[in-house]
Short mmCIF file of C-alpha atoms in Angstrom, two decimals:
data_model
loop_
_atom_site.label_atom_id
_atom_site.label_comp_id
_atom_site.label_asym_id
_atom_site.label_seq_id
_atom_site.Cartn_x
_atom_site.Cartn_y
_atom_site.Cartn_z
CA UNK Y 1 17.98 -11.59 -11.30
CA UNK Y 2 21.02 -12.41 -8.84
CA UNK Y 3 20.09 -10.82 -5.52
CA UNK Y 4 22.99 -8.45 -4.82
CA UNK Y 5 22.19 -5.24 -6.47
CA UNK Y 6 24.96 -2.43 -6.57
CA UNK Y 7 24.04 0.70 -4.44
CA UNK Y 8 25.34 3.74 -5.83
CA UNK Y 9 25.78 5.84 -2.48
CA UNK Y 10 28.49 4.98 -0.51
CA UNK Y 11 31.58 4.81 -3.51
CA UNK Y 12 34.87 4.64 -3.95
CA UNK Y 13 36.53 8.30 -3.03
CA UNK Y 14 39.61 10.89 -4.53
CA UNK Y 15 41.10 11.40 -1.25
CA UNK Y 16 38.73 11.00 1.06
CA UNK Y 17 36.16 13.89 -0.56
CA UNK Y 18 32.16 13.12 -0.61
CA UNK Y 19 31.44 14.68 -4.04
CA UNK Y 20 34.73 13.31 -5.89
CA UNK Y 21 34.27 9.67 -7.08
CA UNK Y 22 37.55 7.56 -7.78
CA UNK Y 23 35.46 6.88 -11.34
CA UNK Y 24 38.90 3.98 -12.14
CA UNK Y 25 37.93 2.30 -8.93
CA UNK Y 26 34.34 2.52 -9.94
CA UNK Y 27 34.40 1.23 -13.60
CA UNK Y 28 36.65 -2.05 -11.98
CA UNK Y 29 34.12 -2.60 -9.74
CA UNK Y 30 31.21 -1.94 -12.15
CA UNK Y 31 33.13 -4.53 -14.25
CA UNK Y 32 33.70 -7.22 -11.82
CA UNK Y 33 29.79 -6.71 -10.78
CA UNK Y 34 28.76 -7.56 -13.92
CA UNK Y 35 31.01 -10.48 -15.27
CA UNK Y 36 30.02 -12.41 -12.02
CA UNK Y 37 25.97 -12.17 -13.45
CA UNK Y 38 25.10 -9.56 -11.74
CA UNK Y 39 23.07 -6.45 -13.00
CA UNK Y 40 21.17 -3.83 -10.62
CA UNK Y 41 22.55 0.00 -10.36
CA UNK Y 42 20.65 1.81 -7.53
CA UNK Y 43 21.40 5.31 -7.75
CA UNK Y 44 19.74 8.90 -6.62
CA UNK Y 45 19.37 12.59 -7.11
CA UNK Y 46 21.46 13.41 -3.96
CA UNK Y 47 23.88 10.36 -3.76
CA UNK Y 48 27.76 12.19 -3.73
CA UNK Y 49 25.92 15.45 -3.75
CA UNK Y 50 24.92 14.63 -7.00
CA UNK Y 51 27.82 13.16 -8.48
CA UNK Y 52 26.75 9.68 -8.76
CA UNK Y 53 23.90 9.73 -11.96
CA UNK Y 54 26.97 11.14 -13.04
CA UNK Y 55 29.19 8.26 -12.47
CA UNK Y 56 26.06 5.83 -13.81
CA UNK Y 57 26.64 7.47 -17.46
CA UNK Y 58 30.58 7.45 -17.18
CA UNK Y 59 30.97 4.21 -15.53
CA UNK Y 60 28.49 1.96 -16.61
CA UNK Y 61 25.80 3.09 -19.15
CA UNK Y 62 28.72 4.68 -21.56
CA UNK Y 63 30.63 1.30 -21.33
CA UNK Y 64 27.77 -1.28 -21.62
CA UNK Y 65 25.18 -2.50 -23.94
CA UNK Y 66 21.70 -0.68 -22.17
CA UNK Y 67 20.41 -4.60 -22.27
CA UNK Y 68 23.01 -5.39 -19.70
CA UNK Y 69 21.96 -4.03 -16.47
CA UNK Y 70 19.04 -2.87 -14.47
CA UNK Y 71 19.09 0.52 -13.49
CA UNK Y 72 17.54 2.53 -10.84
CA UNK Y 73 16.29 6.30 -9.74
CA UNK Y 74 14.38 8.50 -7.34
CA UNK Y 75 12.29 11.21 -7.94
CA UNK Y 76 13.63 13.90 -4.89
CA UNK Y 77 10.18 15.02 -3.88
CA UNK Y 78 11.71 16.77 -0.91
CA UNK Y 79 12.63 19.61 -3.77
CA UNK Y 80 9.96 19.27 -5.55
CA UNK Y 81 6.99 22.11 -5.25
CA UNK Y 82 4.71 22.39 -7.69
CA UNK Y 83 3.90 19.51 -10.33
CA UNK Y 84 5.58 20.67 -13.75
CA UNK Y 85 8.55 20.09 -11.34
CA UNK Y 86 8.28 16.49 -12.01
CA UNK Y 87 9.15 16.35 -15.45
CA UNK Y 88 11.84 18.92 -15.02
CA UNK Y 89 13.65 16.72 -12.74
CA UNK Y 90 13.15 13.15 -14.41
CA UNK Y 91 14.29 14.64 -17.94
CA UNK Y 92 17.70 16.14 -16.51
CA UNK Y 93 17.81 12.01 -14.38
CA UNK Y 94 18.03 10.91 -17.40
CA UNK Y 95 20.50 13.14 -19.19
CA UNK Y 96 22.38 13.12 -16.20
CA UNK Y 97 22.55 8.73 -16.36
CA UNK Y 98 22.52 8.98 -20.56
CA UNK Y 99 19.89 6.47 -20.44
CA UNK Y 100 16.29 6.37 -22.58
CA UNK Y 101 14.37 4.61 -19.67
CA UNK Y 102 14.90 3.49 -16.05
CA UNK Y 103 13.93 -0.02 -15.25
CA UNK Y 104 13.13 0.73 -11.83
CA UNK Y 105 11.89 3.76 -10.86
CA UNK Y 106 10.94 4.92 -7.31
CA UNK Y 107 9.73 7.91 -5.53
CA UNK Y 108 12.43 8.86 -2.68
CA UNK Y 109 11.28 8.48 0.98
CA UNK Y 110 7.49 8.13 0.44
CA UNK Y 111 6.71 9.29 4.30
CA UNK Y 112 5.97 12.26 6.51
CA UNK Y 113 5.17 15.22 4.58
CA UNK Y 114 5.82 13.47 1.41
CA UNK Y 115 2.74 12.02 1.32
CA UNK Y 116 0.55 15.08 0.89
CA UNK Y 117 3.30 16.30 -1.51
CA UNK Y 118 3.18 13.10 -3.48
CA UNK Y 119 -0.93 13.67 -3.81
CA UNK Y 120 -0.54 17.35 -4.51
CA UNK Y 121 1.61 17.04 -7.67
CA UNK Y 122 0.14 13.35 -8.73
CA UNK Y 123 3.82 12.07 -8.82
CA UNK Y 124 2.02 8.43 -8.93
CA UNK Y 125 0.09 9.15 -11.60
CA UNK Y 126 3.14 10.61 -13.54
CA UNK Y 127 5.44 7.94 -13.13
CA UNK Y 128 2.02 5.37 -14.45
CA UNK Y 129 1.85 7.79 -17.36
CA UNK Y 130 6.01 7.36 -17.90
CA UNK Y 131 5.56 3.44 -17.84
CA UNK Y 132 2.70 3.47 -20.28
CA UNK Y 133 5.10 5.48 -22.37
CA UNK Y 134 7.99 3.16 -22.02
CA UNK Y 135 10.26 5.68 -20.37
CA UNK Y 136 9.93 3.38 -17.01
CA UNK Y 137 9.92 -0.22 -16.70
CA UNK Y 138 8.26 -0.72 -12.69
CA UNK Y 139 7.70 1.93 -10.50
CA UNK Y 140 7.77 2.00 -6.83
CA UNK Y 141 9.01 4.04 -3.61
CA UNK Y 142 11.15 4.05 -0.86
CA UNK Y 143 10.08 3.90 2.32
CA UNK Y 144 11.28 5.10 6.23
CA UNK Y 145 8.58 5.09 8.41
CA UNK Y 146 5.47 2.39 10.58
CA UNK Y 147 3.76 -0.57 8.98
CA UNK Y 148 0.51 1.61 9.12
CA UNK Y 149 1.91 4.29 7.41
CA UNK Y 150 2.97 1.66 4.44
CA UNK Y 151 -0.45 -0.37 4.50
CA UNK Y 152 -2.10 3.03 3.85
CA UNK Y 153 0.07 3.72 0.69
CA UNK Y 154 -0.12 0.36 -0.51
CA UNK Y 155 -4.01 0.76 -0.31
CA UNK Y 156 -4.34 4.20 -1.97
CA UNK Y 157 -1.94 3.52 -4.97
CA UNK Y 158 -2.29 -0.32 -5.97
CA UNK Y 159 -0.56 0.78 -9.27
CA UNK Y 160 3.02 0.66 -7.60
CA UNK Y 161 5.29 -2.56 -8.61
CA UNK Y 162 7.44 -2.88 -5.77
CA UNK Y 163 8.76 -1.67 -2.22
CA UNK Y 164 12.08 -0.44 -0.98
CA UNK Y 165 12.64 -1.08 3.15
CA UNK Y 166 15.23 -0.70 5.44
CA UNK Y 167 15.50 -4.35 6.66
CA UNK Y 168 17.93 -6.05 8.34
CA UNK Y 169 18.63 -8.59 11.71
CA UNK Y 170 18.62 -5.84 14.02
CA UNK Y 171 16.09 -3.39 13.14
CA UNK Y 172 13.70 -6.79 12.72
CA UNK Y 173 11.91 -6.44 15.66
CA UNK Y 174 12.61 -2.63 16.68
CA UNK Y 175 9.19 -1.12 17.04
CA UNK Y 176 10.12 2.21 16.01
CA UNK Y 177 11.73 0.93 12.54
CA UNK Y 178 9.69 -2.03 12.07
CA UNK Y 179 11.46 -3.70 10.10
CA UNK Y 180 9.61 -6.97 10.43
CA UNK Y 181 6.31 -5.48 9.99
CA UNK Y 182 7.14 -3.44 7.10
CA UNK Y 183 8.43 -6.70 5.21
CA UNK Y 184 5.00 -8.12 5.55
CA UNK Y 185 2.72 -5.20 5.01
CA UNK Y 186 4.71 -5.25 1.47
CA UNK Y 187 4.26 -9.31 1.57
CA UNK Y 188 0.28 -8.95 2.43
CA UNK Y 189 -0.01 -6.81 -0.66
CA UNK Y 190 1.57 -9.04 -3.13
CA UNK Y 191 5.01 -6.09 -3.34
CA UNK Y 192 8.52 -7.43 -4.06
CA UNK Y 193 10.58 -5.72 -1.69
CA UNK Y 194 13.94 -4.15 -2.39
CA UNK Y 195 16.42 -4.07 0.77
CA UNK Y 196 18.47 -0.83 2.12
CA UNK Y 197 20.16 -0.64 4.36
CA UNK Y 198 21.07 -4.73 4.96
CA UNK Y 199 23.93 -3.89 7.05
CA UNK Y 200 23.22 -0.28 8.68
CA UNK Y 201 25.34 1.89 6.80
CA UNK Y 202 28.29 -0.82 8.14
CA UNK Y 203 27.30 -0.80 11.73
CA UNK Y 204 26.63 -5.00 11.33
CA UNK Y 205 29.65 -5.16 9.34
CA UNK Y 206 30.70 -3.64 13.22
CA UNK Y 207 30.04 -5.75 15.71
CA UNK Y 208 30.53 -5.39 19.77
CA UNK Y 209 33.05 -8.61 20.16
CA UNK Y 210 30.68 -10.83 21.87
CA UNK Y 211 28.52 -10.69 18.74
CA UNK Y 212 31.44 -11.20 16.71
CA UNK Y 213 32.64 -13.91 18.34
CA UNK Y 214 29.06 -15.83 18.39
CA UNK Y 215 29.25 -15.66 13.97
CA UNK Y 216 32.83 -16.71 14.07
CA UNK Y 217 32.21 -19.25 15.77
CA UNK Y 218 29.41 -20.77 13.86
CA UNK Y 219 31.63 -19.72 10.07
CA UNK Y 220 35.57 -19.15 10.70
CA UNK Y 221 35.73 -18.04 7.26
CA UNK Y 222 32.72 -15.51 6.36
CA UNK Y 223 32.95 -12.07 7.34
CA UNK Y 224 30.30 -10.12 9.85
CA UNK Y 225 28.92 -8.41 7.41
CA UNK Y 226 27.54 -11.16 5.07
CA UNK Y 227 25.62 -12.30 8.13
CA UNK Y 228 23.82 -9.62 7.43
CA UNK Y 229 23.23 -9.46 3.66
CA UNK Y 230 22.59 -13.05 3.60
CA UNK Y 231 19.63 -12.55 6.52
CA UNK Y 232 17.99 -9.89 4.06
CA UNK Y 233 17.66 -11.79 1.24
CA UNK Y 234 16.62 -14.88 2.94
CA UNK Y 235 13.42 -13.45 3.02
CA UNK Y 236 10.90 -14.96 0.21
CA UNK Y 237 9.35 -11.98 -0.63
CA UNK Y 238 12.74 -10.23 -1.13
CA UNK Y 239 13.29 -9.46 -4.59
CA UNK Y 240 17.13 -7.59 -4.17
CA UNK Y 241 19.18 -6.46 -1.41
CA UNK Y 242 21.31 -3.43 -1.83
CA UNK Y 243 24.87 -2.93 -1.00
CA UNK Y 244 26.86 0.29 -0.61
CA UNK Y 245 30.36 -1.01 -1.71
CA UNK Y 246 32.73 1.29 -1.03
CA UNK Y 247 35.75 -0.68 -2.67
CA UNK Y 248 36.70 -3.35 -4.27
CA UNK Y 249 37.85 -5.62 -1.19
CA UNK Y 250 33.92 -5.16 -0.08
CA UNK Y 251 32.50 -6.05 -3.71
CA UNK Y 252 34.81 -9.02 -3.39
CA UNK Y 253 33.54 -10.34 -0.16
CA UNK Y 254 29.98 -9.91 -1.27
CA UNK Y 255 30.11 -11.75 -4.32
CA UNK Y 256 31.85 -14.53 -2.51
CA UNK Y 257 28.64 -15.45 -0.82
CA UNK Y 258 26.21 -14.07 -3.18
CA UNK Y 259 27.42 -15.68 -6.61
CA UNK Y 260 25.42 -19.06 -5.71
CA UNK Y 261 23.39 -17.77 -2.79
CA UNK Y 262 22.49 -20.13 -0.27
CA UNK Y 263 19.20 -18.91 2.34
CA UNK Y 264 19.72 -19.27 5.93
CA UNK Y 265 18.88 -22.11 7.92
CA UNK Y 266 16.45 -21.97 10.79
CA UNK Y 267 19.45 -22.24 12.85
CA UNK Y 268 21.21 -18.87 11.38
CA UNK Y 269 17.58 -17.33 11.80
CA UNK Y 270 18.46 -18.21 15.67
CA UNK Y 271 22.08 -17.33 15.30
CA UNK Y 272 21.60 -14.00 14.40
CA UNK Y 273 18.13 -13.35 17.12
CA UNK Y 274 21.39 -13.67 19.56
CA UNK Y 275 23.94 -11.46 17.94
CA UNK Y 276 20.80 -9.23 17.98
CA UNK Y 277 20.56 -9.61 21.50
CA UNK Y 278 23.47 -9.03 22.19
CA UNK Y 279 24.20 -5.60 20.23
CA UNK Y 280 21.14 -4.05 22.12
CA UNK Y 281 22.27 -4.88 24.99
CA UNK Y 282 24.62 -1.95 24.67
CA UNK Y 283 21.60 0.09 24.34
CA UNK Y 284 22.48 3.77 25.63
CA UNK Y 285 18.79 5.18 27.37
CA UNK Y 286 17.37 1.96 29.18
CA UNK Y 287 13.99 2.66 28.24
CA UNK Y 288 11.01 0.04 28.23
CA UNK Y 289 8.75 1.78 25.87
CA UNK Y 290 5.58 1.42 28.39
CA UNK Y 291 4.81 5.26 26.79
CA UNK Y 292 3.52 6.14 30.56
CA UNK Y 293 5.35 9.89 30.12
CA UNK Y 294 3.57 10.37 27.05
CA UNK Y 295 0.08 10.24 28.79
CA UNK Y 296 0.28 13.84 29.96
CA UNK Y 297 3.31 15.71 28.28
CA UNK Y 298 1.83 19.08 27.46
CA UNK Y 299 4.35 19.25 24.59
CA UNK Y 300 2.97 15.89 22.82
CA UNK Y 301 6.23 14.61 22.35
CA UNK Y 302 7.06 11.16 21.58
CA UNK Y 303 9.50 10.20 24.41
CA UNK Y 304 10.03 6.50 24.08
CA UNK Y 305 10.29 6.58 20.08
CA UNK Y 306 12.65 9.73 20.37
CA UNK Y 307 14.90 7.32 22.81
CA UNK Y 308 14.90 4.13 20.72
CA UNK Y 309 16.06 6.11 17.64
CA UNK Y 310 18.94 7.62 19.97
CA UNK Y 311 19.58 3.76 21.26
CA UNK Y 312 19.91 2.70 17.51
CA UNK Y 313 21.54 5.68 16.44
CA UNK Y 314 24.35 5.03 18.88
CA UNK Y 315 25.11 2.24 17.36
CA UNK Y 316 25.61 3.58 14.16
CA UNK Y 317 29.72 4.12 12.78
CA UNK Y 318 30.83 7.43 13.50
CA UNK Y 319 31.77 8.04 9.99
CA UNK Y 320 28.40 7.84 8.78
CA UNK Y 321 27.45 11.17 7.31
CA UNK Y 322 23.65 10.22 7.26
CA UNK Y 323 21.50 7.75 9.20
CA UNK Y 324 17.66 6.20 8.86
CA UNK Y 325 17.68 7.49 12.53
CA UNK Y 326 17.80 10.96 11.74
CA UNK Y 327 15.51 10.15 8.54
CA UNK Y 328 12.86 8.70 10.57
CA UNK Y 329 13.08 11.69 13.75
CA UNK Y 330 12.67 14.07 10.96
CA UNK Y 331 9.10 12.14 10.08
CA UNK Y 332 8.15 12.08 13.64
CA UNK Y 333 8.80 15.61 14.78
CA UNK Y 334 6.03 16.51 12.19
CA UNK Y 335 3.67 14.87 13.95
CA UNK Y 336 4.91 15.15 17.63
CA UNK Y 337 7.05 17.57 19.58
CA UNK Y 338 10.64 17.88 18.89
CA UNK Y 339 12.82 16.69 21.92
CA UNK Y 340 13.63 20.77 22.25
CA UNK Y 341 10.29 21.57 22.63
CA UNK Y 342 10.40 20.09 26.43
CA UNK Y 343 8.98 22.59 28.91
CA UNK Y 344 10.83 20.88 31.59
CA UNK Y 345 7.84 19.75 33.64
CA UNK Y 346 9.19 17.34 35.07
CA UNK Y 347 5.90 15.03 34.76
CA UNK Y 348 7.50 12.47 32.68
CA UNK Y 349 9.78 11.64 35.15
CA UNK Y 350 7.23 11.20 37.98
CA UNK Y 351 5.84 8.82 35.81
CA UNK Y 352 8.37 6.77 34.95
CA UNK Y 353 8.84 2.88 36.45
CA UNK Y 354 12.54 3.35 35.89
CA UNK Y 355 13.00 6.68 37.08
CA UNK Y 356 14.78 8.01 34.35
CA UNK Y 357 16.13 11.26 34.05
CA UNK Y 358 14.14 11.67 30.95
CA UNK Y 359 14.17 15.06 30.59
CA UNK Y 360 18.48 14.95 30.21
CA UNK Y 361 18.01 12.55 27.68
CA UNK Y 362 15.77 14.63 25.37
CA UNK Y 363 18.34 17.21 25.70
CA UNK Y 364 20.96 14.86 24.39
CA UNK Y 365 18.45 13.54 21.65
CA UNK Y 366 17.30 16.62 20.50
CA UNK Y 367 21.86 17.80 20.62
CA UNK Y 368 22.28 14.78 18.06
CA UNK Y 369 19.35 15.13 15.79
CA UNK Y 370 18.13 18.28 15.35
CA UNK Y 371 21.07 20.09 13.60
CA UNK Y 372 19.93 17.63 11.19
CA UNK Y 373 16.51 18.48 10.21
CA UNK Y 374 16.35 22.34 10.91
#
């Protein structure tokens, strides 16, 4: 299939409200999608507070022959609690989309305590049993968390089809995302990975003027944003990369470049390694990651990954109502500390090389995340 798949989270609005999709916009953007070739739906229990498996049935699936597009859904196991629960929530998925069978079906943020809820109620095993029976067509997860958290999933549960990552130029080589190493755990193990995320929510489509300037300069006439895109799926081993279009004027400019697709050079590879550069250079805690006030913080909390999601999360639009950030703090404060749970020692700070204030900062990460995951 074409490699610009439709991501059902971020649509068109009725004046401005989250739950209340402009469902006219929608169906002329569902409509242009698909007479350019195109033909993946990525959609999700909580997407518009669960408006949008609505908007699949109204918008697409009630217009369209079923043989027409690809669509995809998440099993929530955040809600989930026992195993019956399973089948409670994929039968009312479906009703909710009006469809017979998903074509791609994945379990939603595979990571942190997921993973022992995932083994308790056999949700792998479920979703093989619904693909024997025809209800789904691959099954696989997403997935916001370290390359050795994903090599352990991919060795426990071989049965999975494919992979969905956050991956794009600037989170390539951010040690806390891992980007990079995600994309080839997935590669080693022979999974077609499905982008999120390509452009950060629009933070790449967002660019400090430097940056800006730098793409400009090497294409006058492509936007900021397909810099991005087109860096995600120049990636062999990416099968799709998914794009929140939010109107019509964005659907537009993504088709323009990925109608007849054309993979980056080696010199956009560069190009992009400096707009990289450059965008974390406006990196808010100047932190080097040595982990030296980690050795002895009575609280076990993880200090330099706390401050690199802050860094990345500052980058982030303001608009944004959600964030991987805030995702992936969430995963590590059940294994480490929160950024609260400081004691205010002070031995972080003597240990420091660059005599940060560290013990400020956790009170500003903790201020921007935590209201988030109590």
């Amino acid at each position: 299939m074409k490699k610009l798949g439709f991501g059902l989270m971020r649509l068109p609005l009725q004046n401005g409200e989250f739950d209340r999709i402009d469902k006219e916009a929608l169906c002329s953007m569902v409509d242009l999608y698909l007479s350019k070739g195109f033909q993946y739906f990525d959609t999700a229990w909580f997407y518009h507070n669960g408006q949008s498996e609505a908007a699949v049935k109204e918008c697409l699936v009630s217009r369209y022959p079923r043989s027409s597009f690809f669509l995809a859904d998440k099993m929530p196991l955040v809600l989930i609690c026992k195993e019956q629960e399973l089948e409670e929530y994929f039968q009312t998925q479906r009703e909710r989309c009006g469809v017979d069978y998903f074509d791609y079906y994945l379990v939603h943020d595979m990571a942190g305590e997921r993973r022992e809820t995932a083994e308790k109620t056999h949700v792998f095993e479920f979703l093989a049993e619904k693909k024997a029976a025809g209800f789904v067509k691959h099954i696989g997860f997403s997935f916001h968390d370290t390359a050795d958290i994903l090599e352990q999933i991919l060795t426990e549960h071989t049965e999975v089809d494919f992979v969905q990552l956050q991956l794009n130029y600037l989170d390539w080589e951010n040690e806390i995302i891992q980007s990079r190493k995600c994309y080839e755990t997935a590669k080693r193990h022979g999974k077609p990975v499905i982008v999120m995320e390509p452009v950060k929510g629009g933070t790449l489509a967002k660019v400090p003027a430097d940056a800006e300037s730098l793409l400009k300069e090497a294409a006058p006439d492509m936007s900021v944003a397909s810099w991005a895109i087109r860096f995600a799926a120049s990636h062999d081993n990416v099968m799709l990369v998914l794009s929140g279009m939010s109107d019509m004027e964005q659907l537009r400019d993504n088709l323009s470049y990925m109608e007849n697709f054309n993979p980056f050079t080696e010199s956009e590879f560069t190009l992009v390694q400096k707009a990289a550069e450059i965008i974390n250079r406006s990196v808010t805690i100047p932190c080097t990651g040595c982990s030296y006030c980690t050795n002895n913080c009575p609280m076990n909390i993880a200090i330099p990954k706390y401050f690199s999601l802050y860094n990345a999360d500052m980058q982030e639009l303001e608009t944004k109502a959600w964030t991987a950030q805030t995702m992936l703090y969430g995963h590590f404060a059940e294994q480490f500390g929160k950024a609260s749970a400081c004691v205010d020692c002070g031995q972080c700070e003597k240990m420091c090389p660059q005599h940060l204030p560290v013990r400020e900062w956790l009170k500003q990460v903790a201020e921007r995340f935590e209201g988030s995951i109590s």
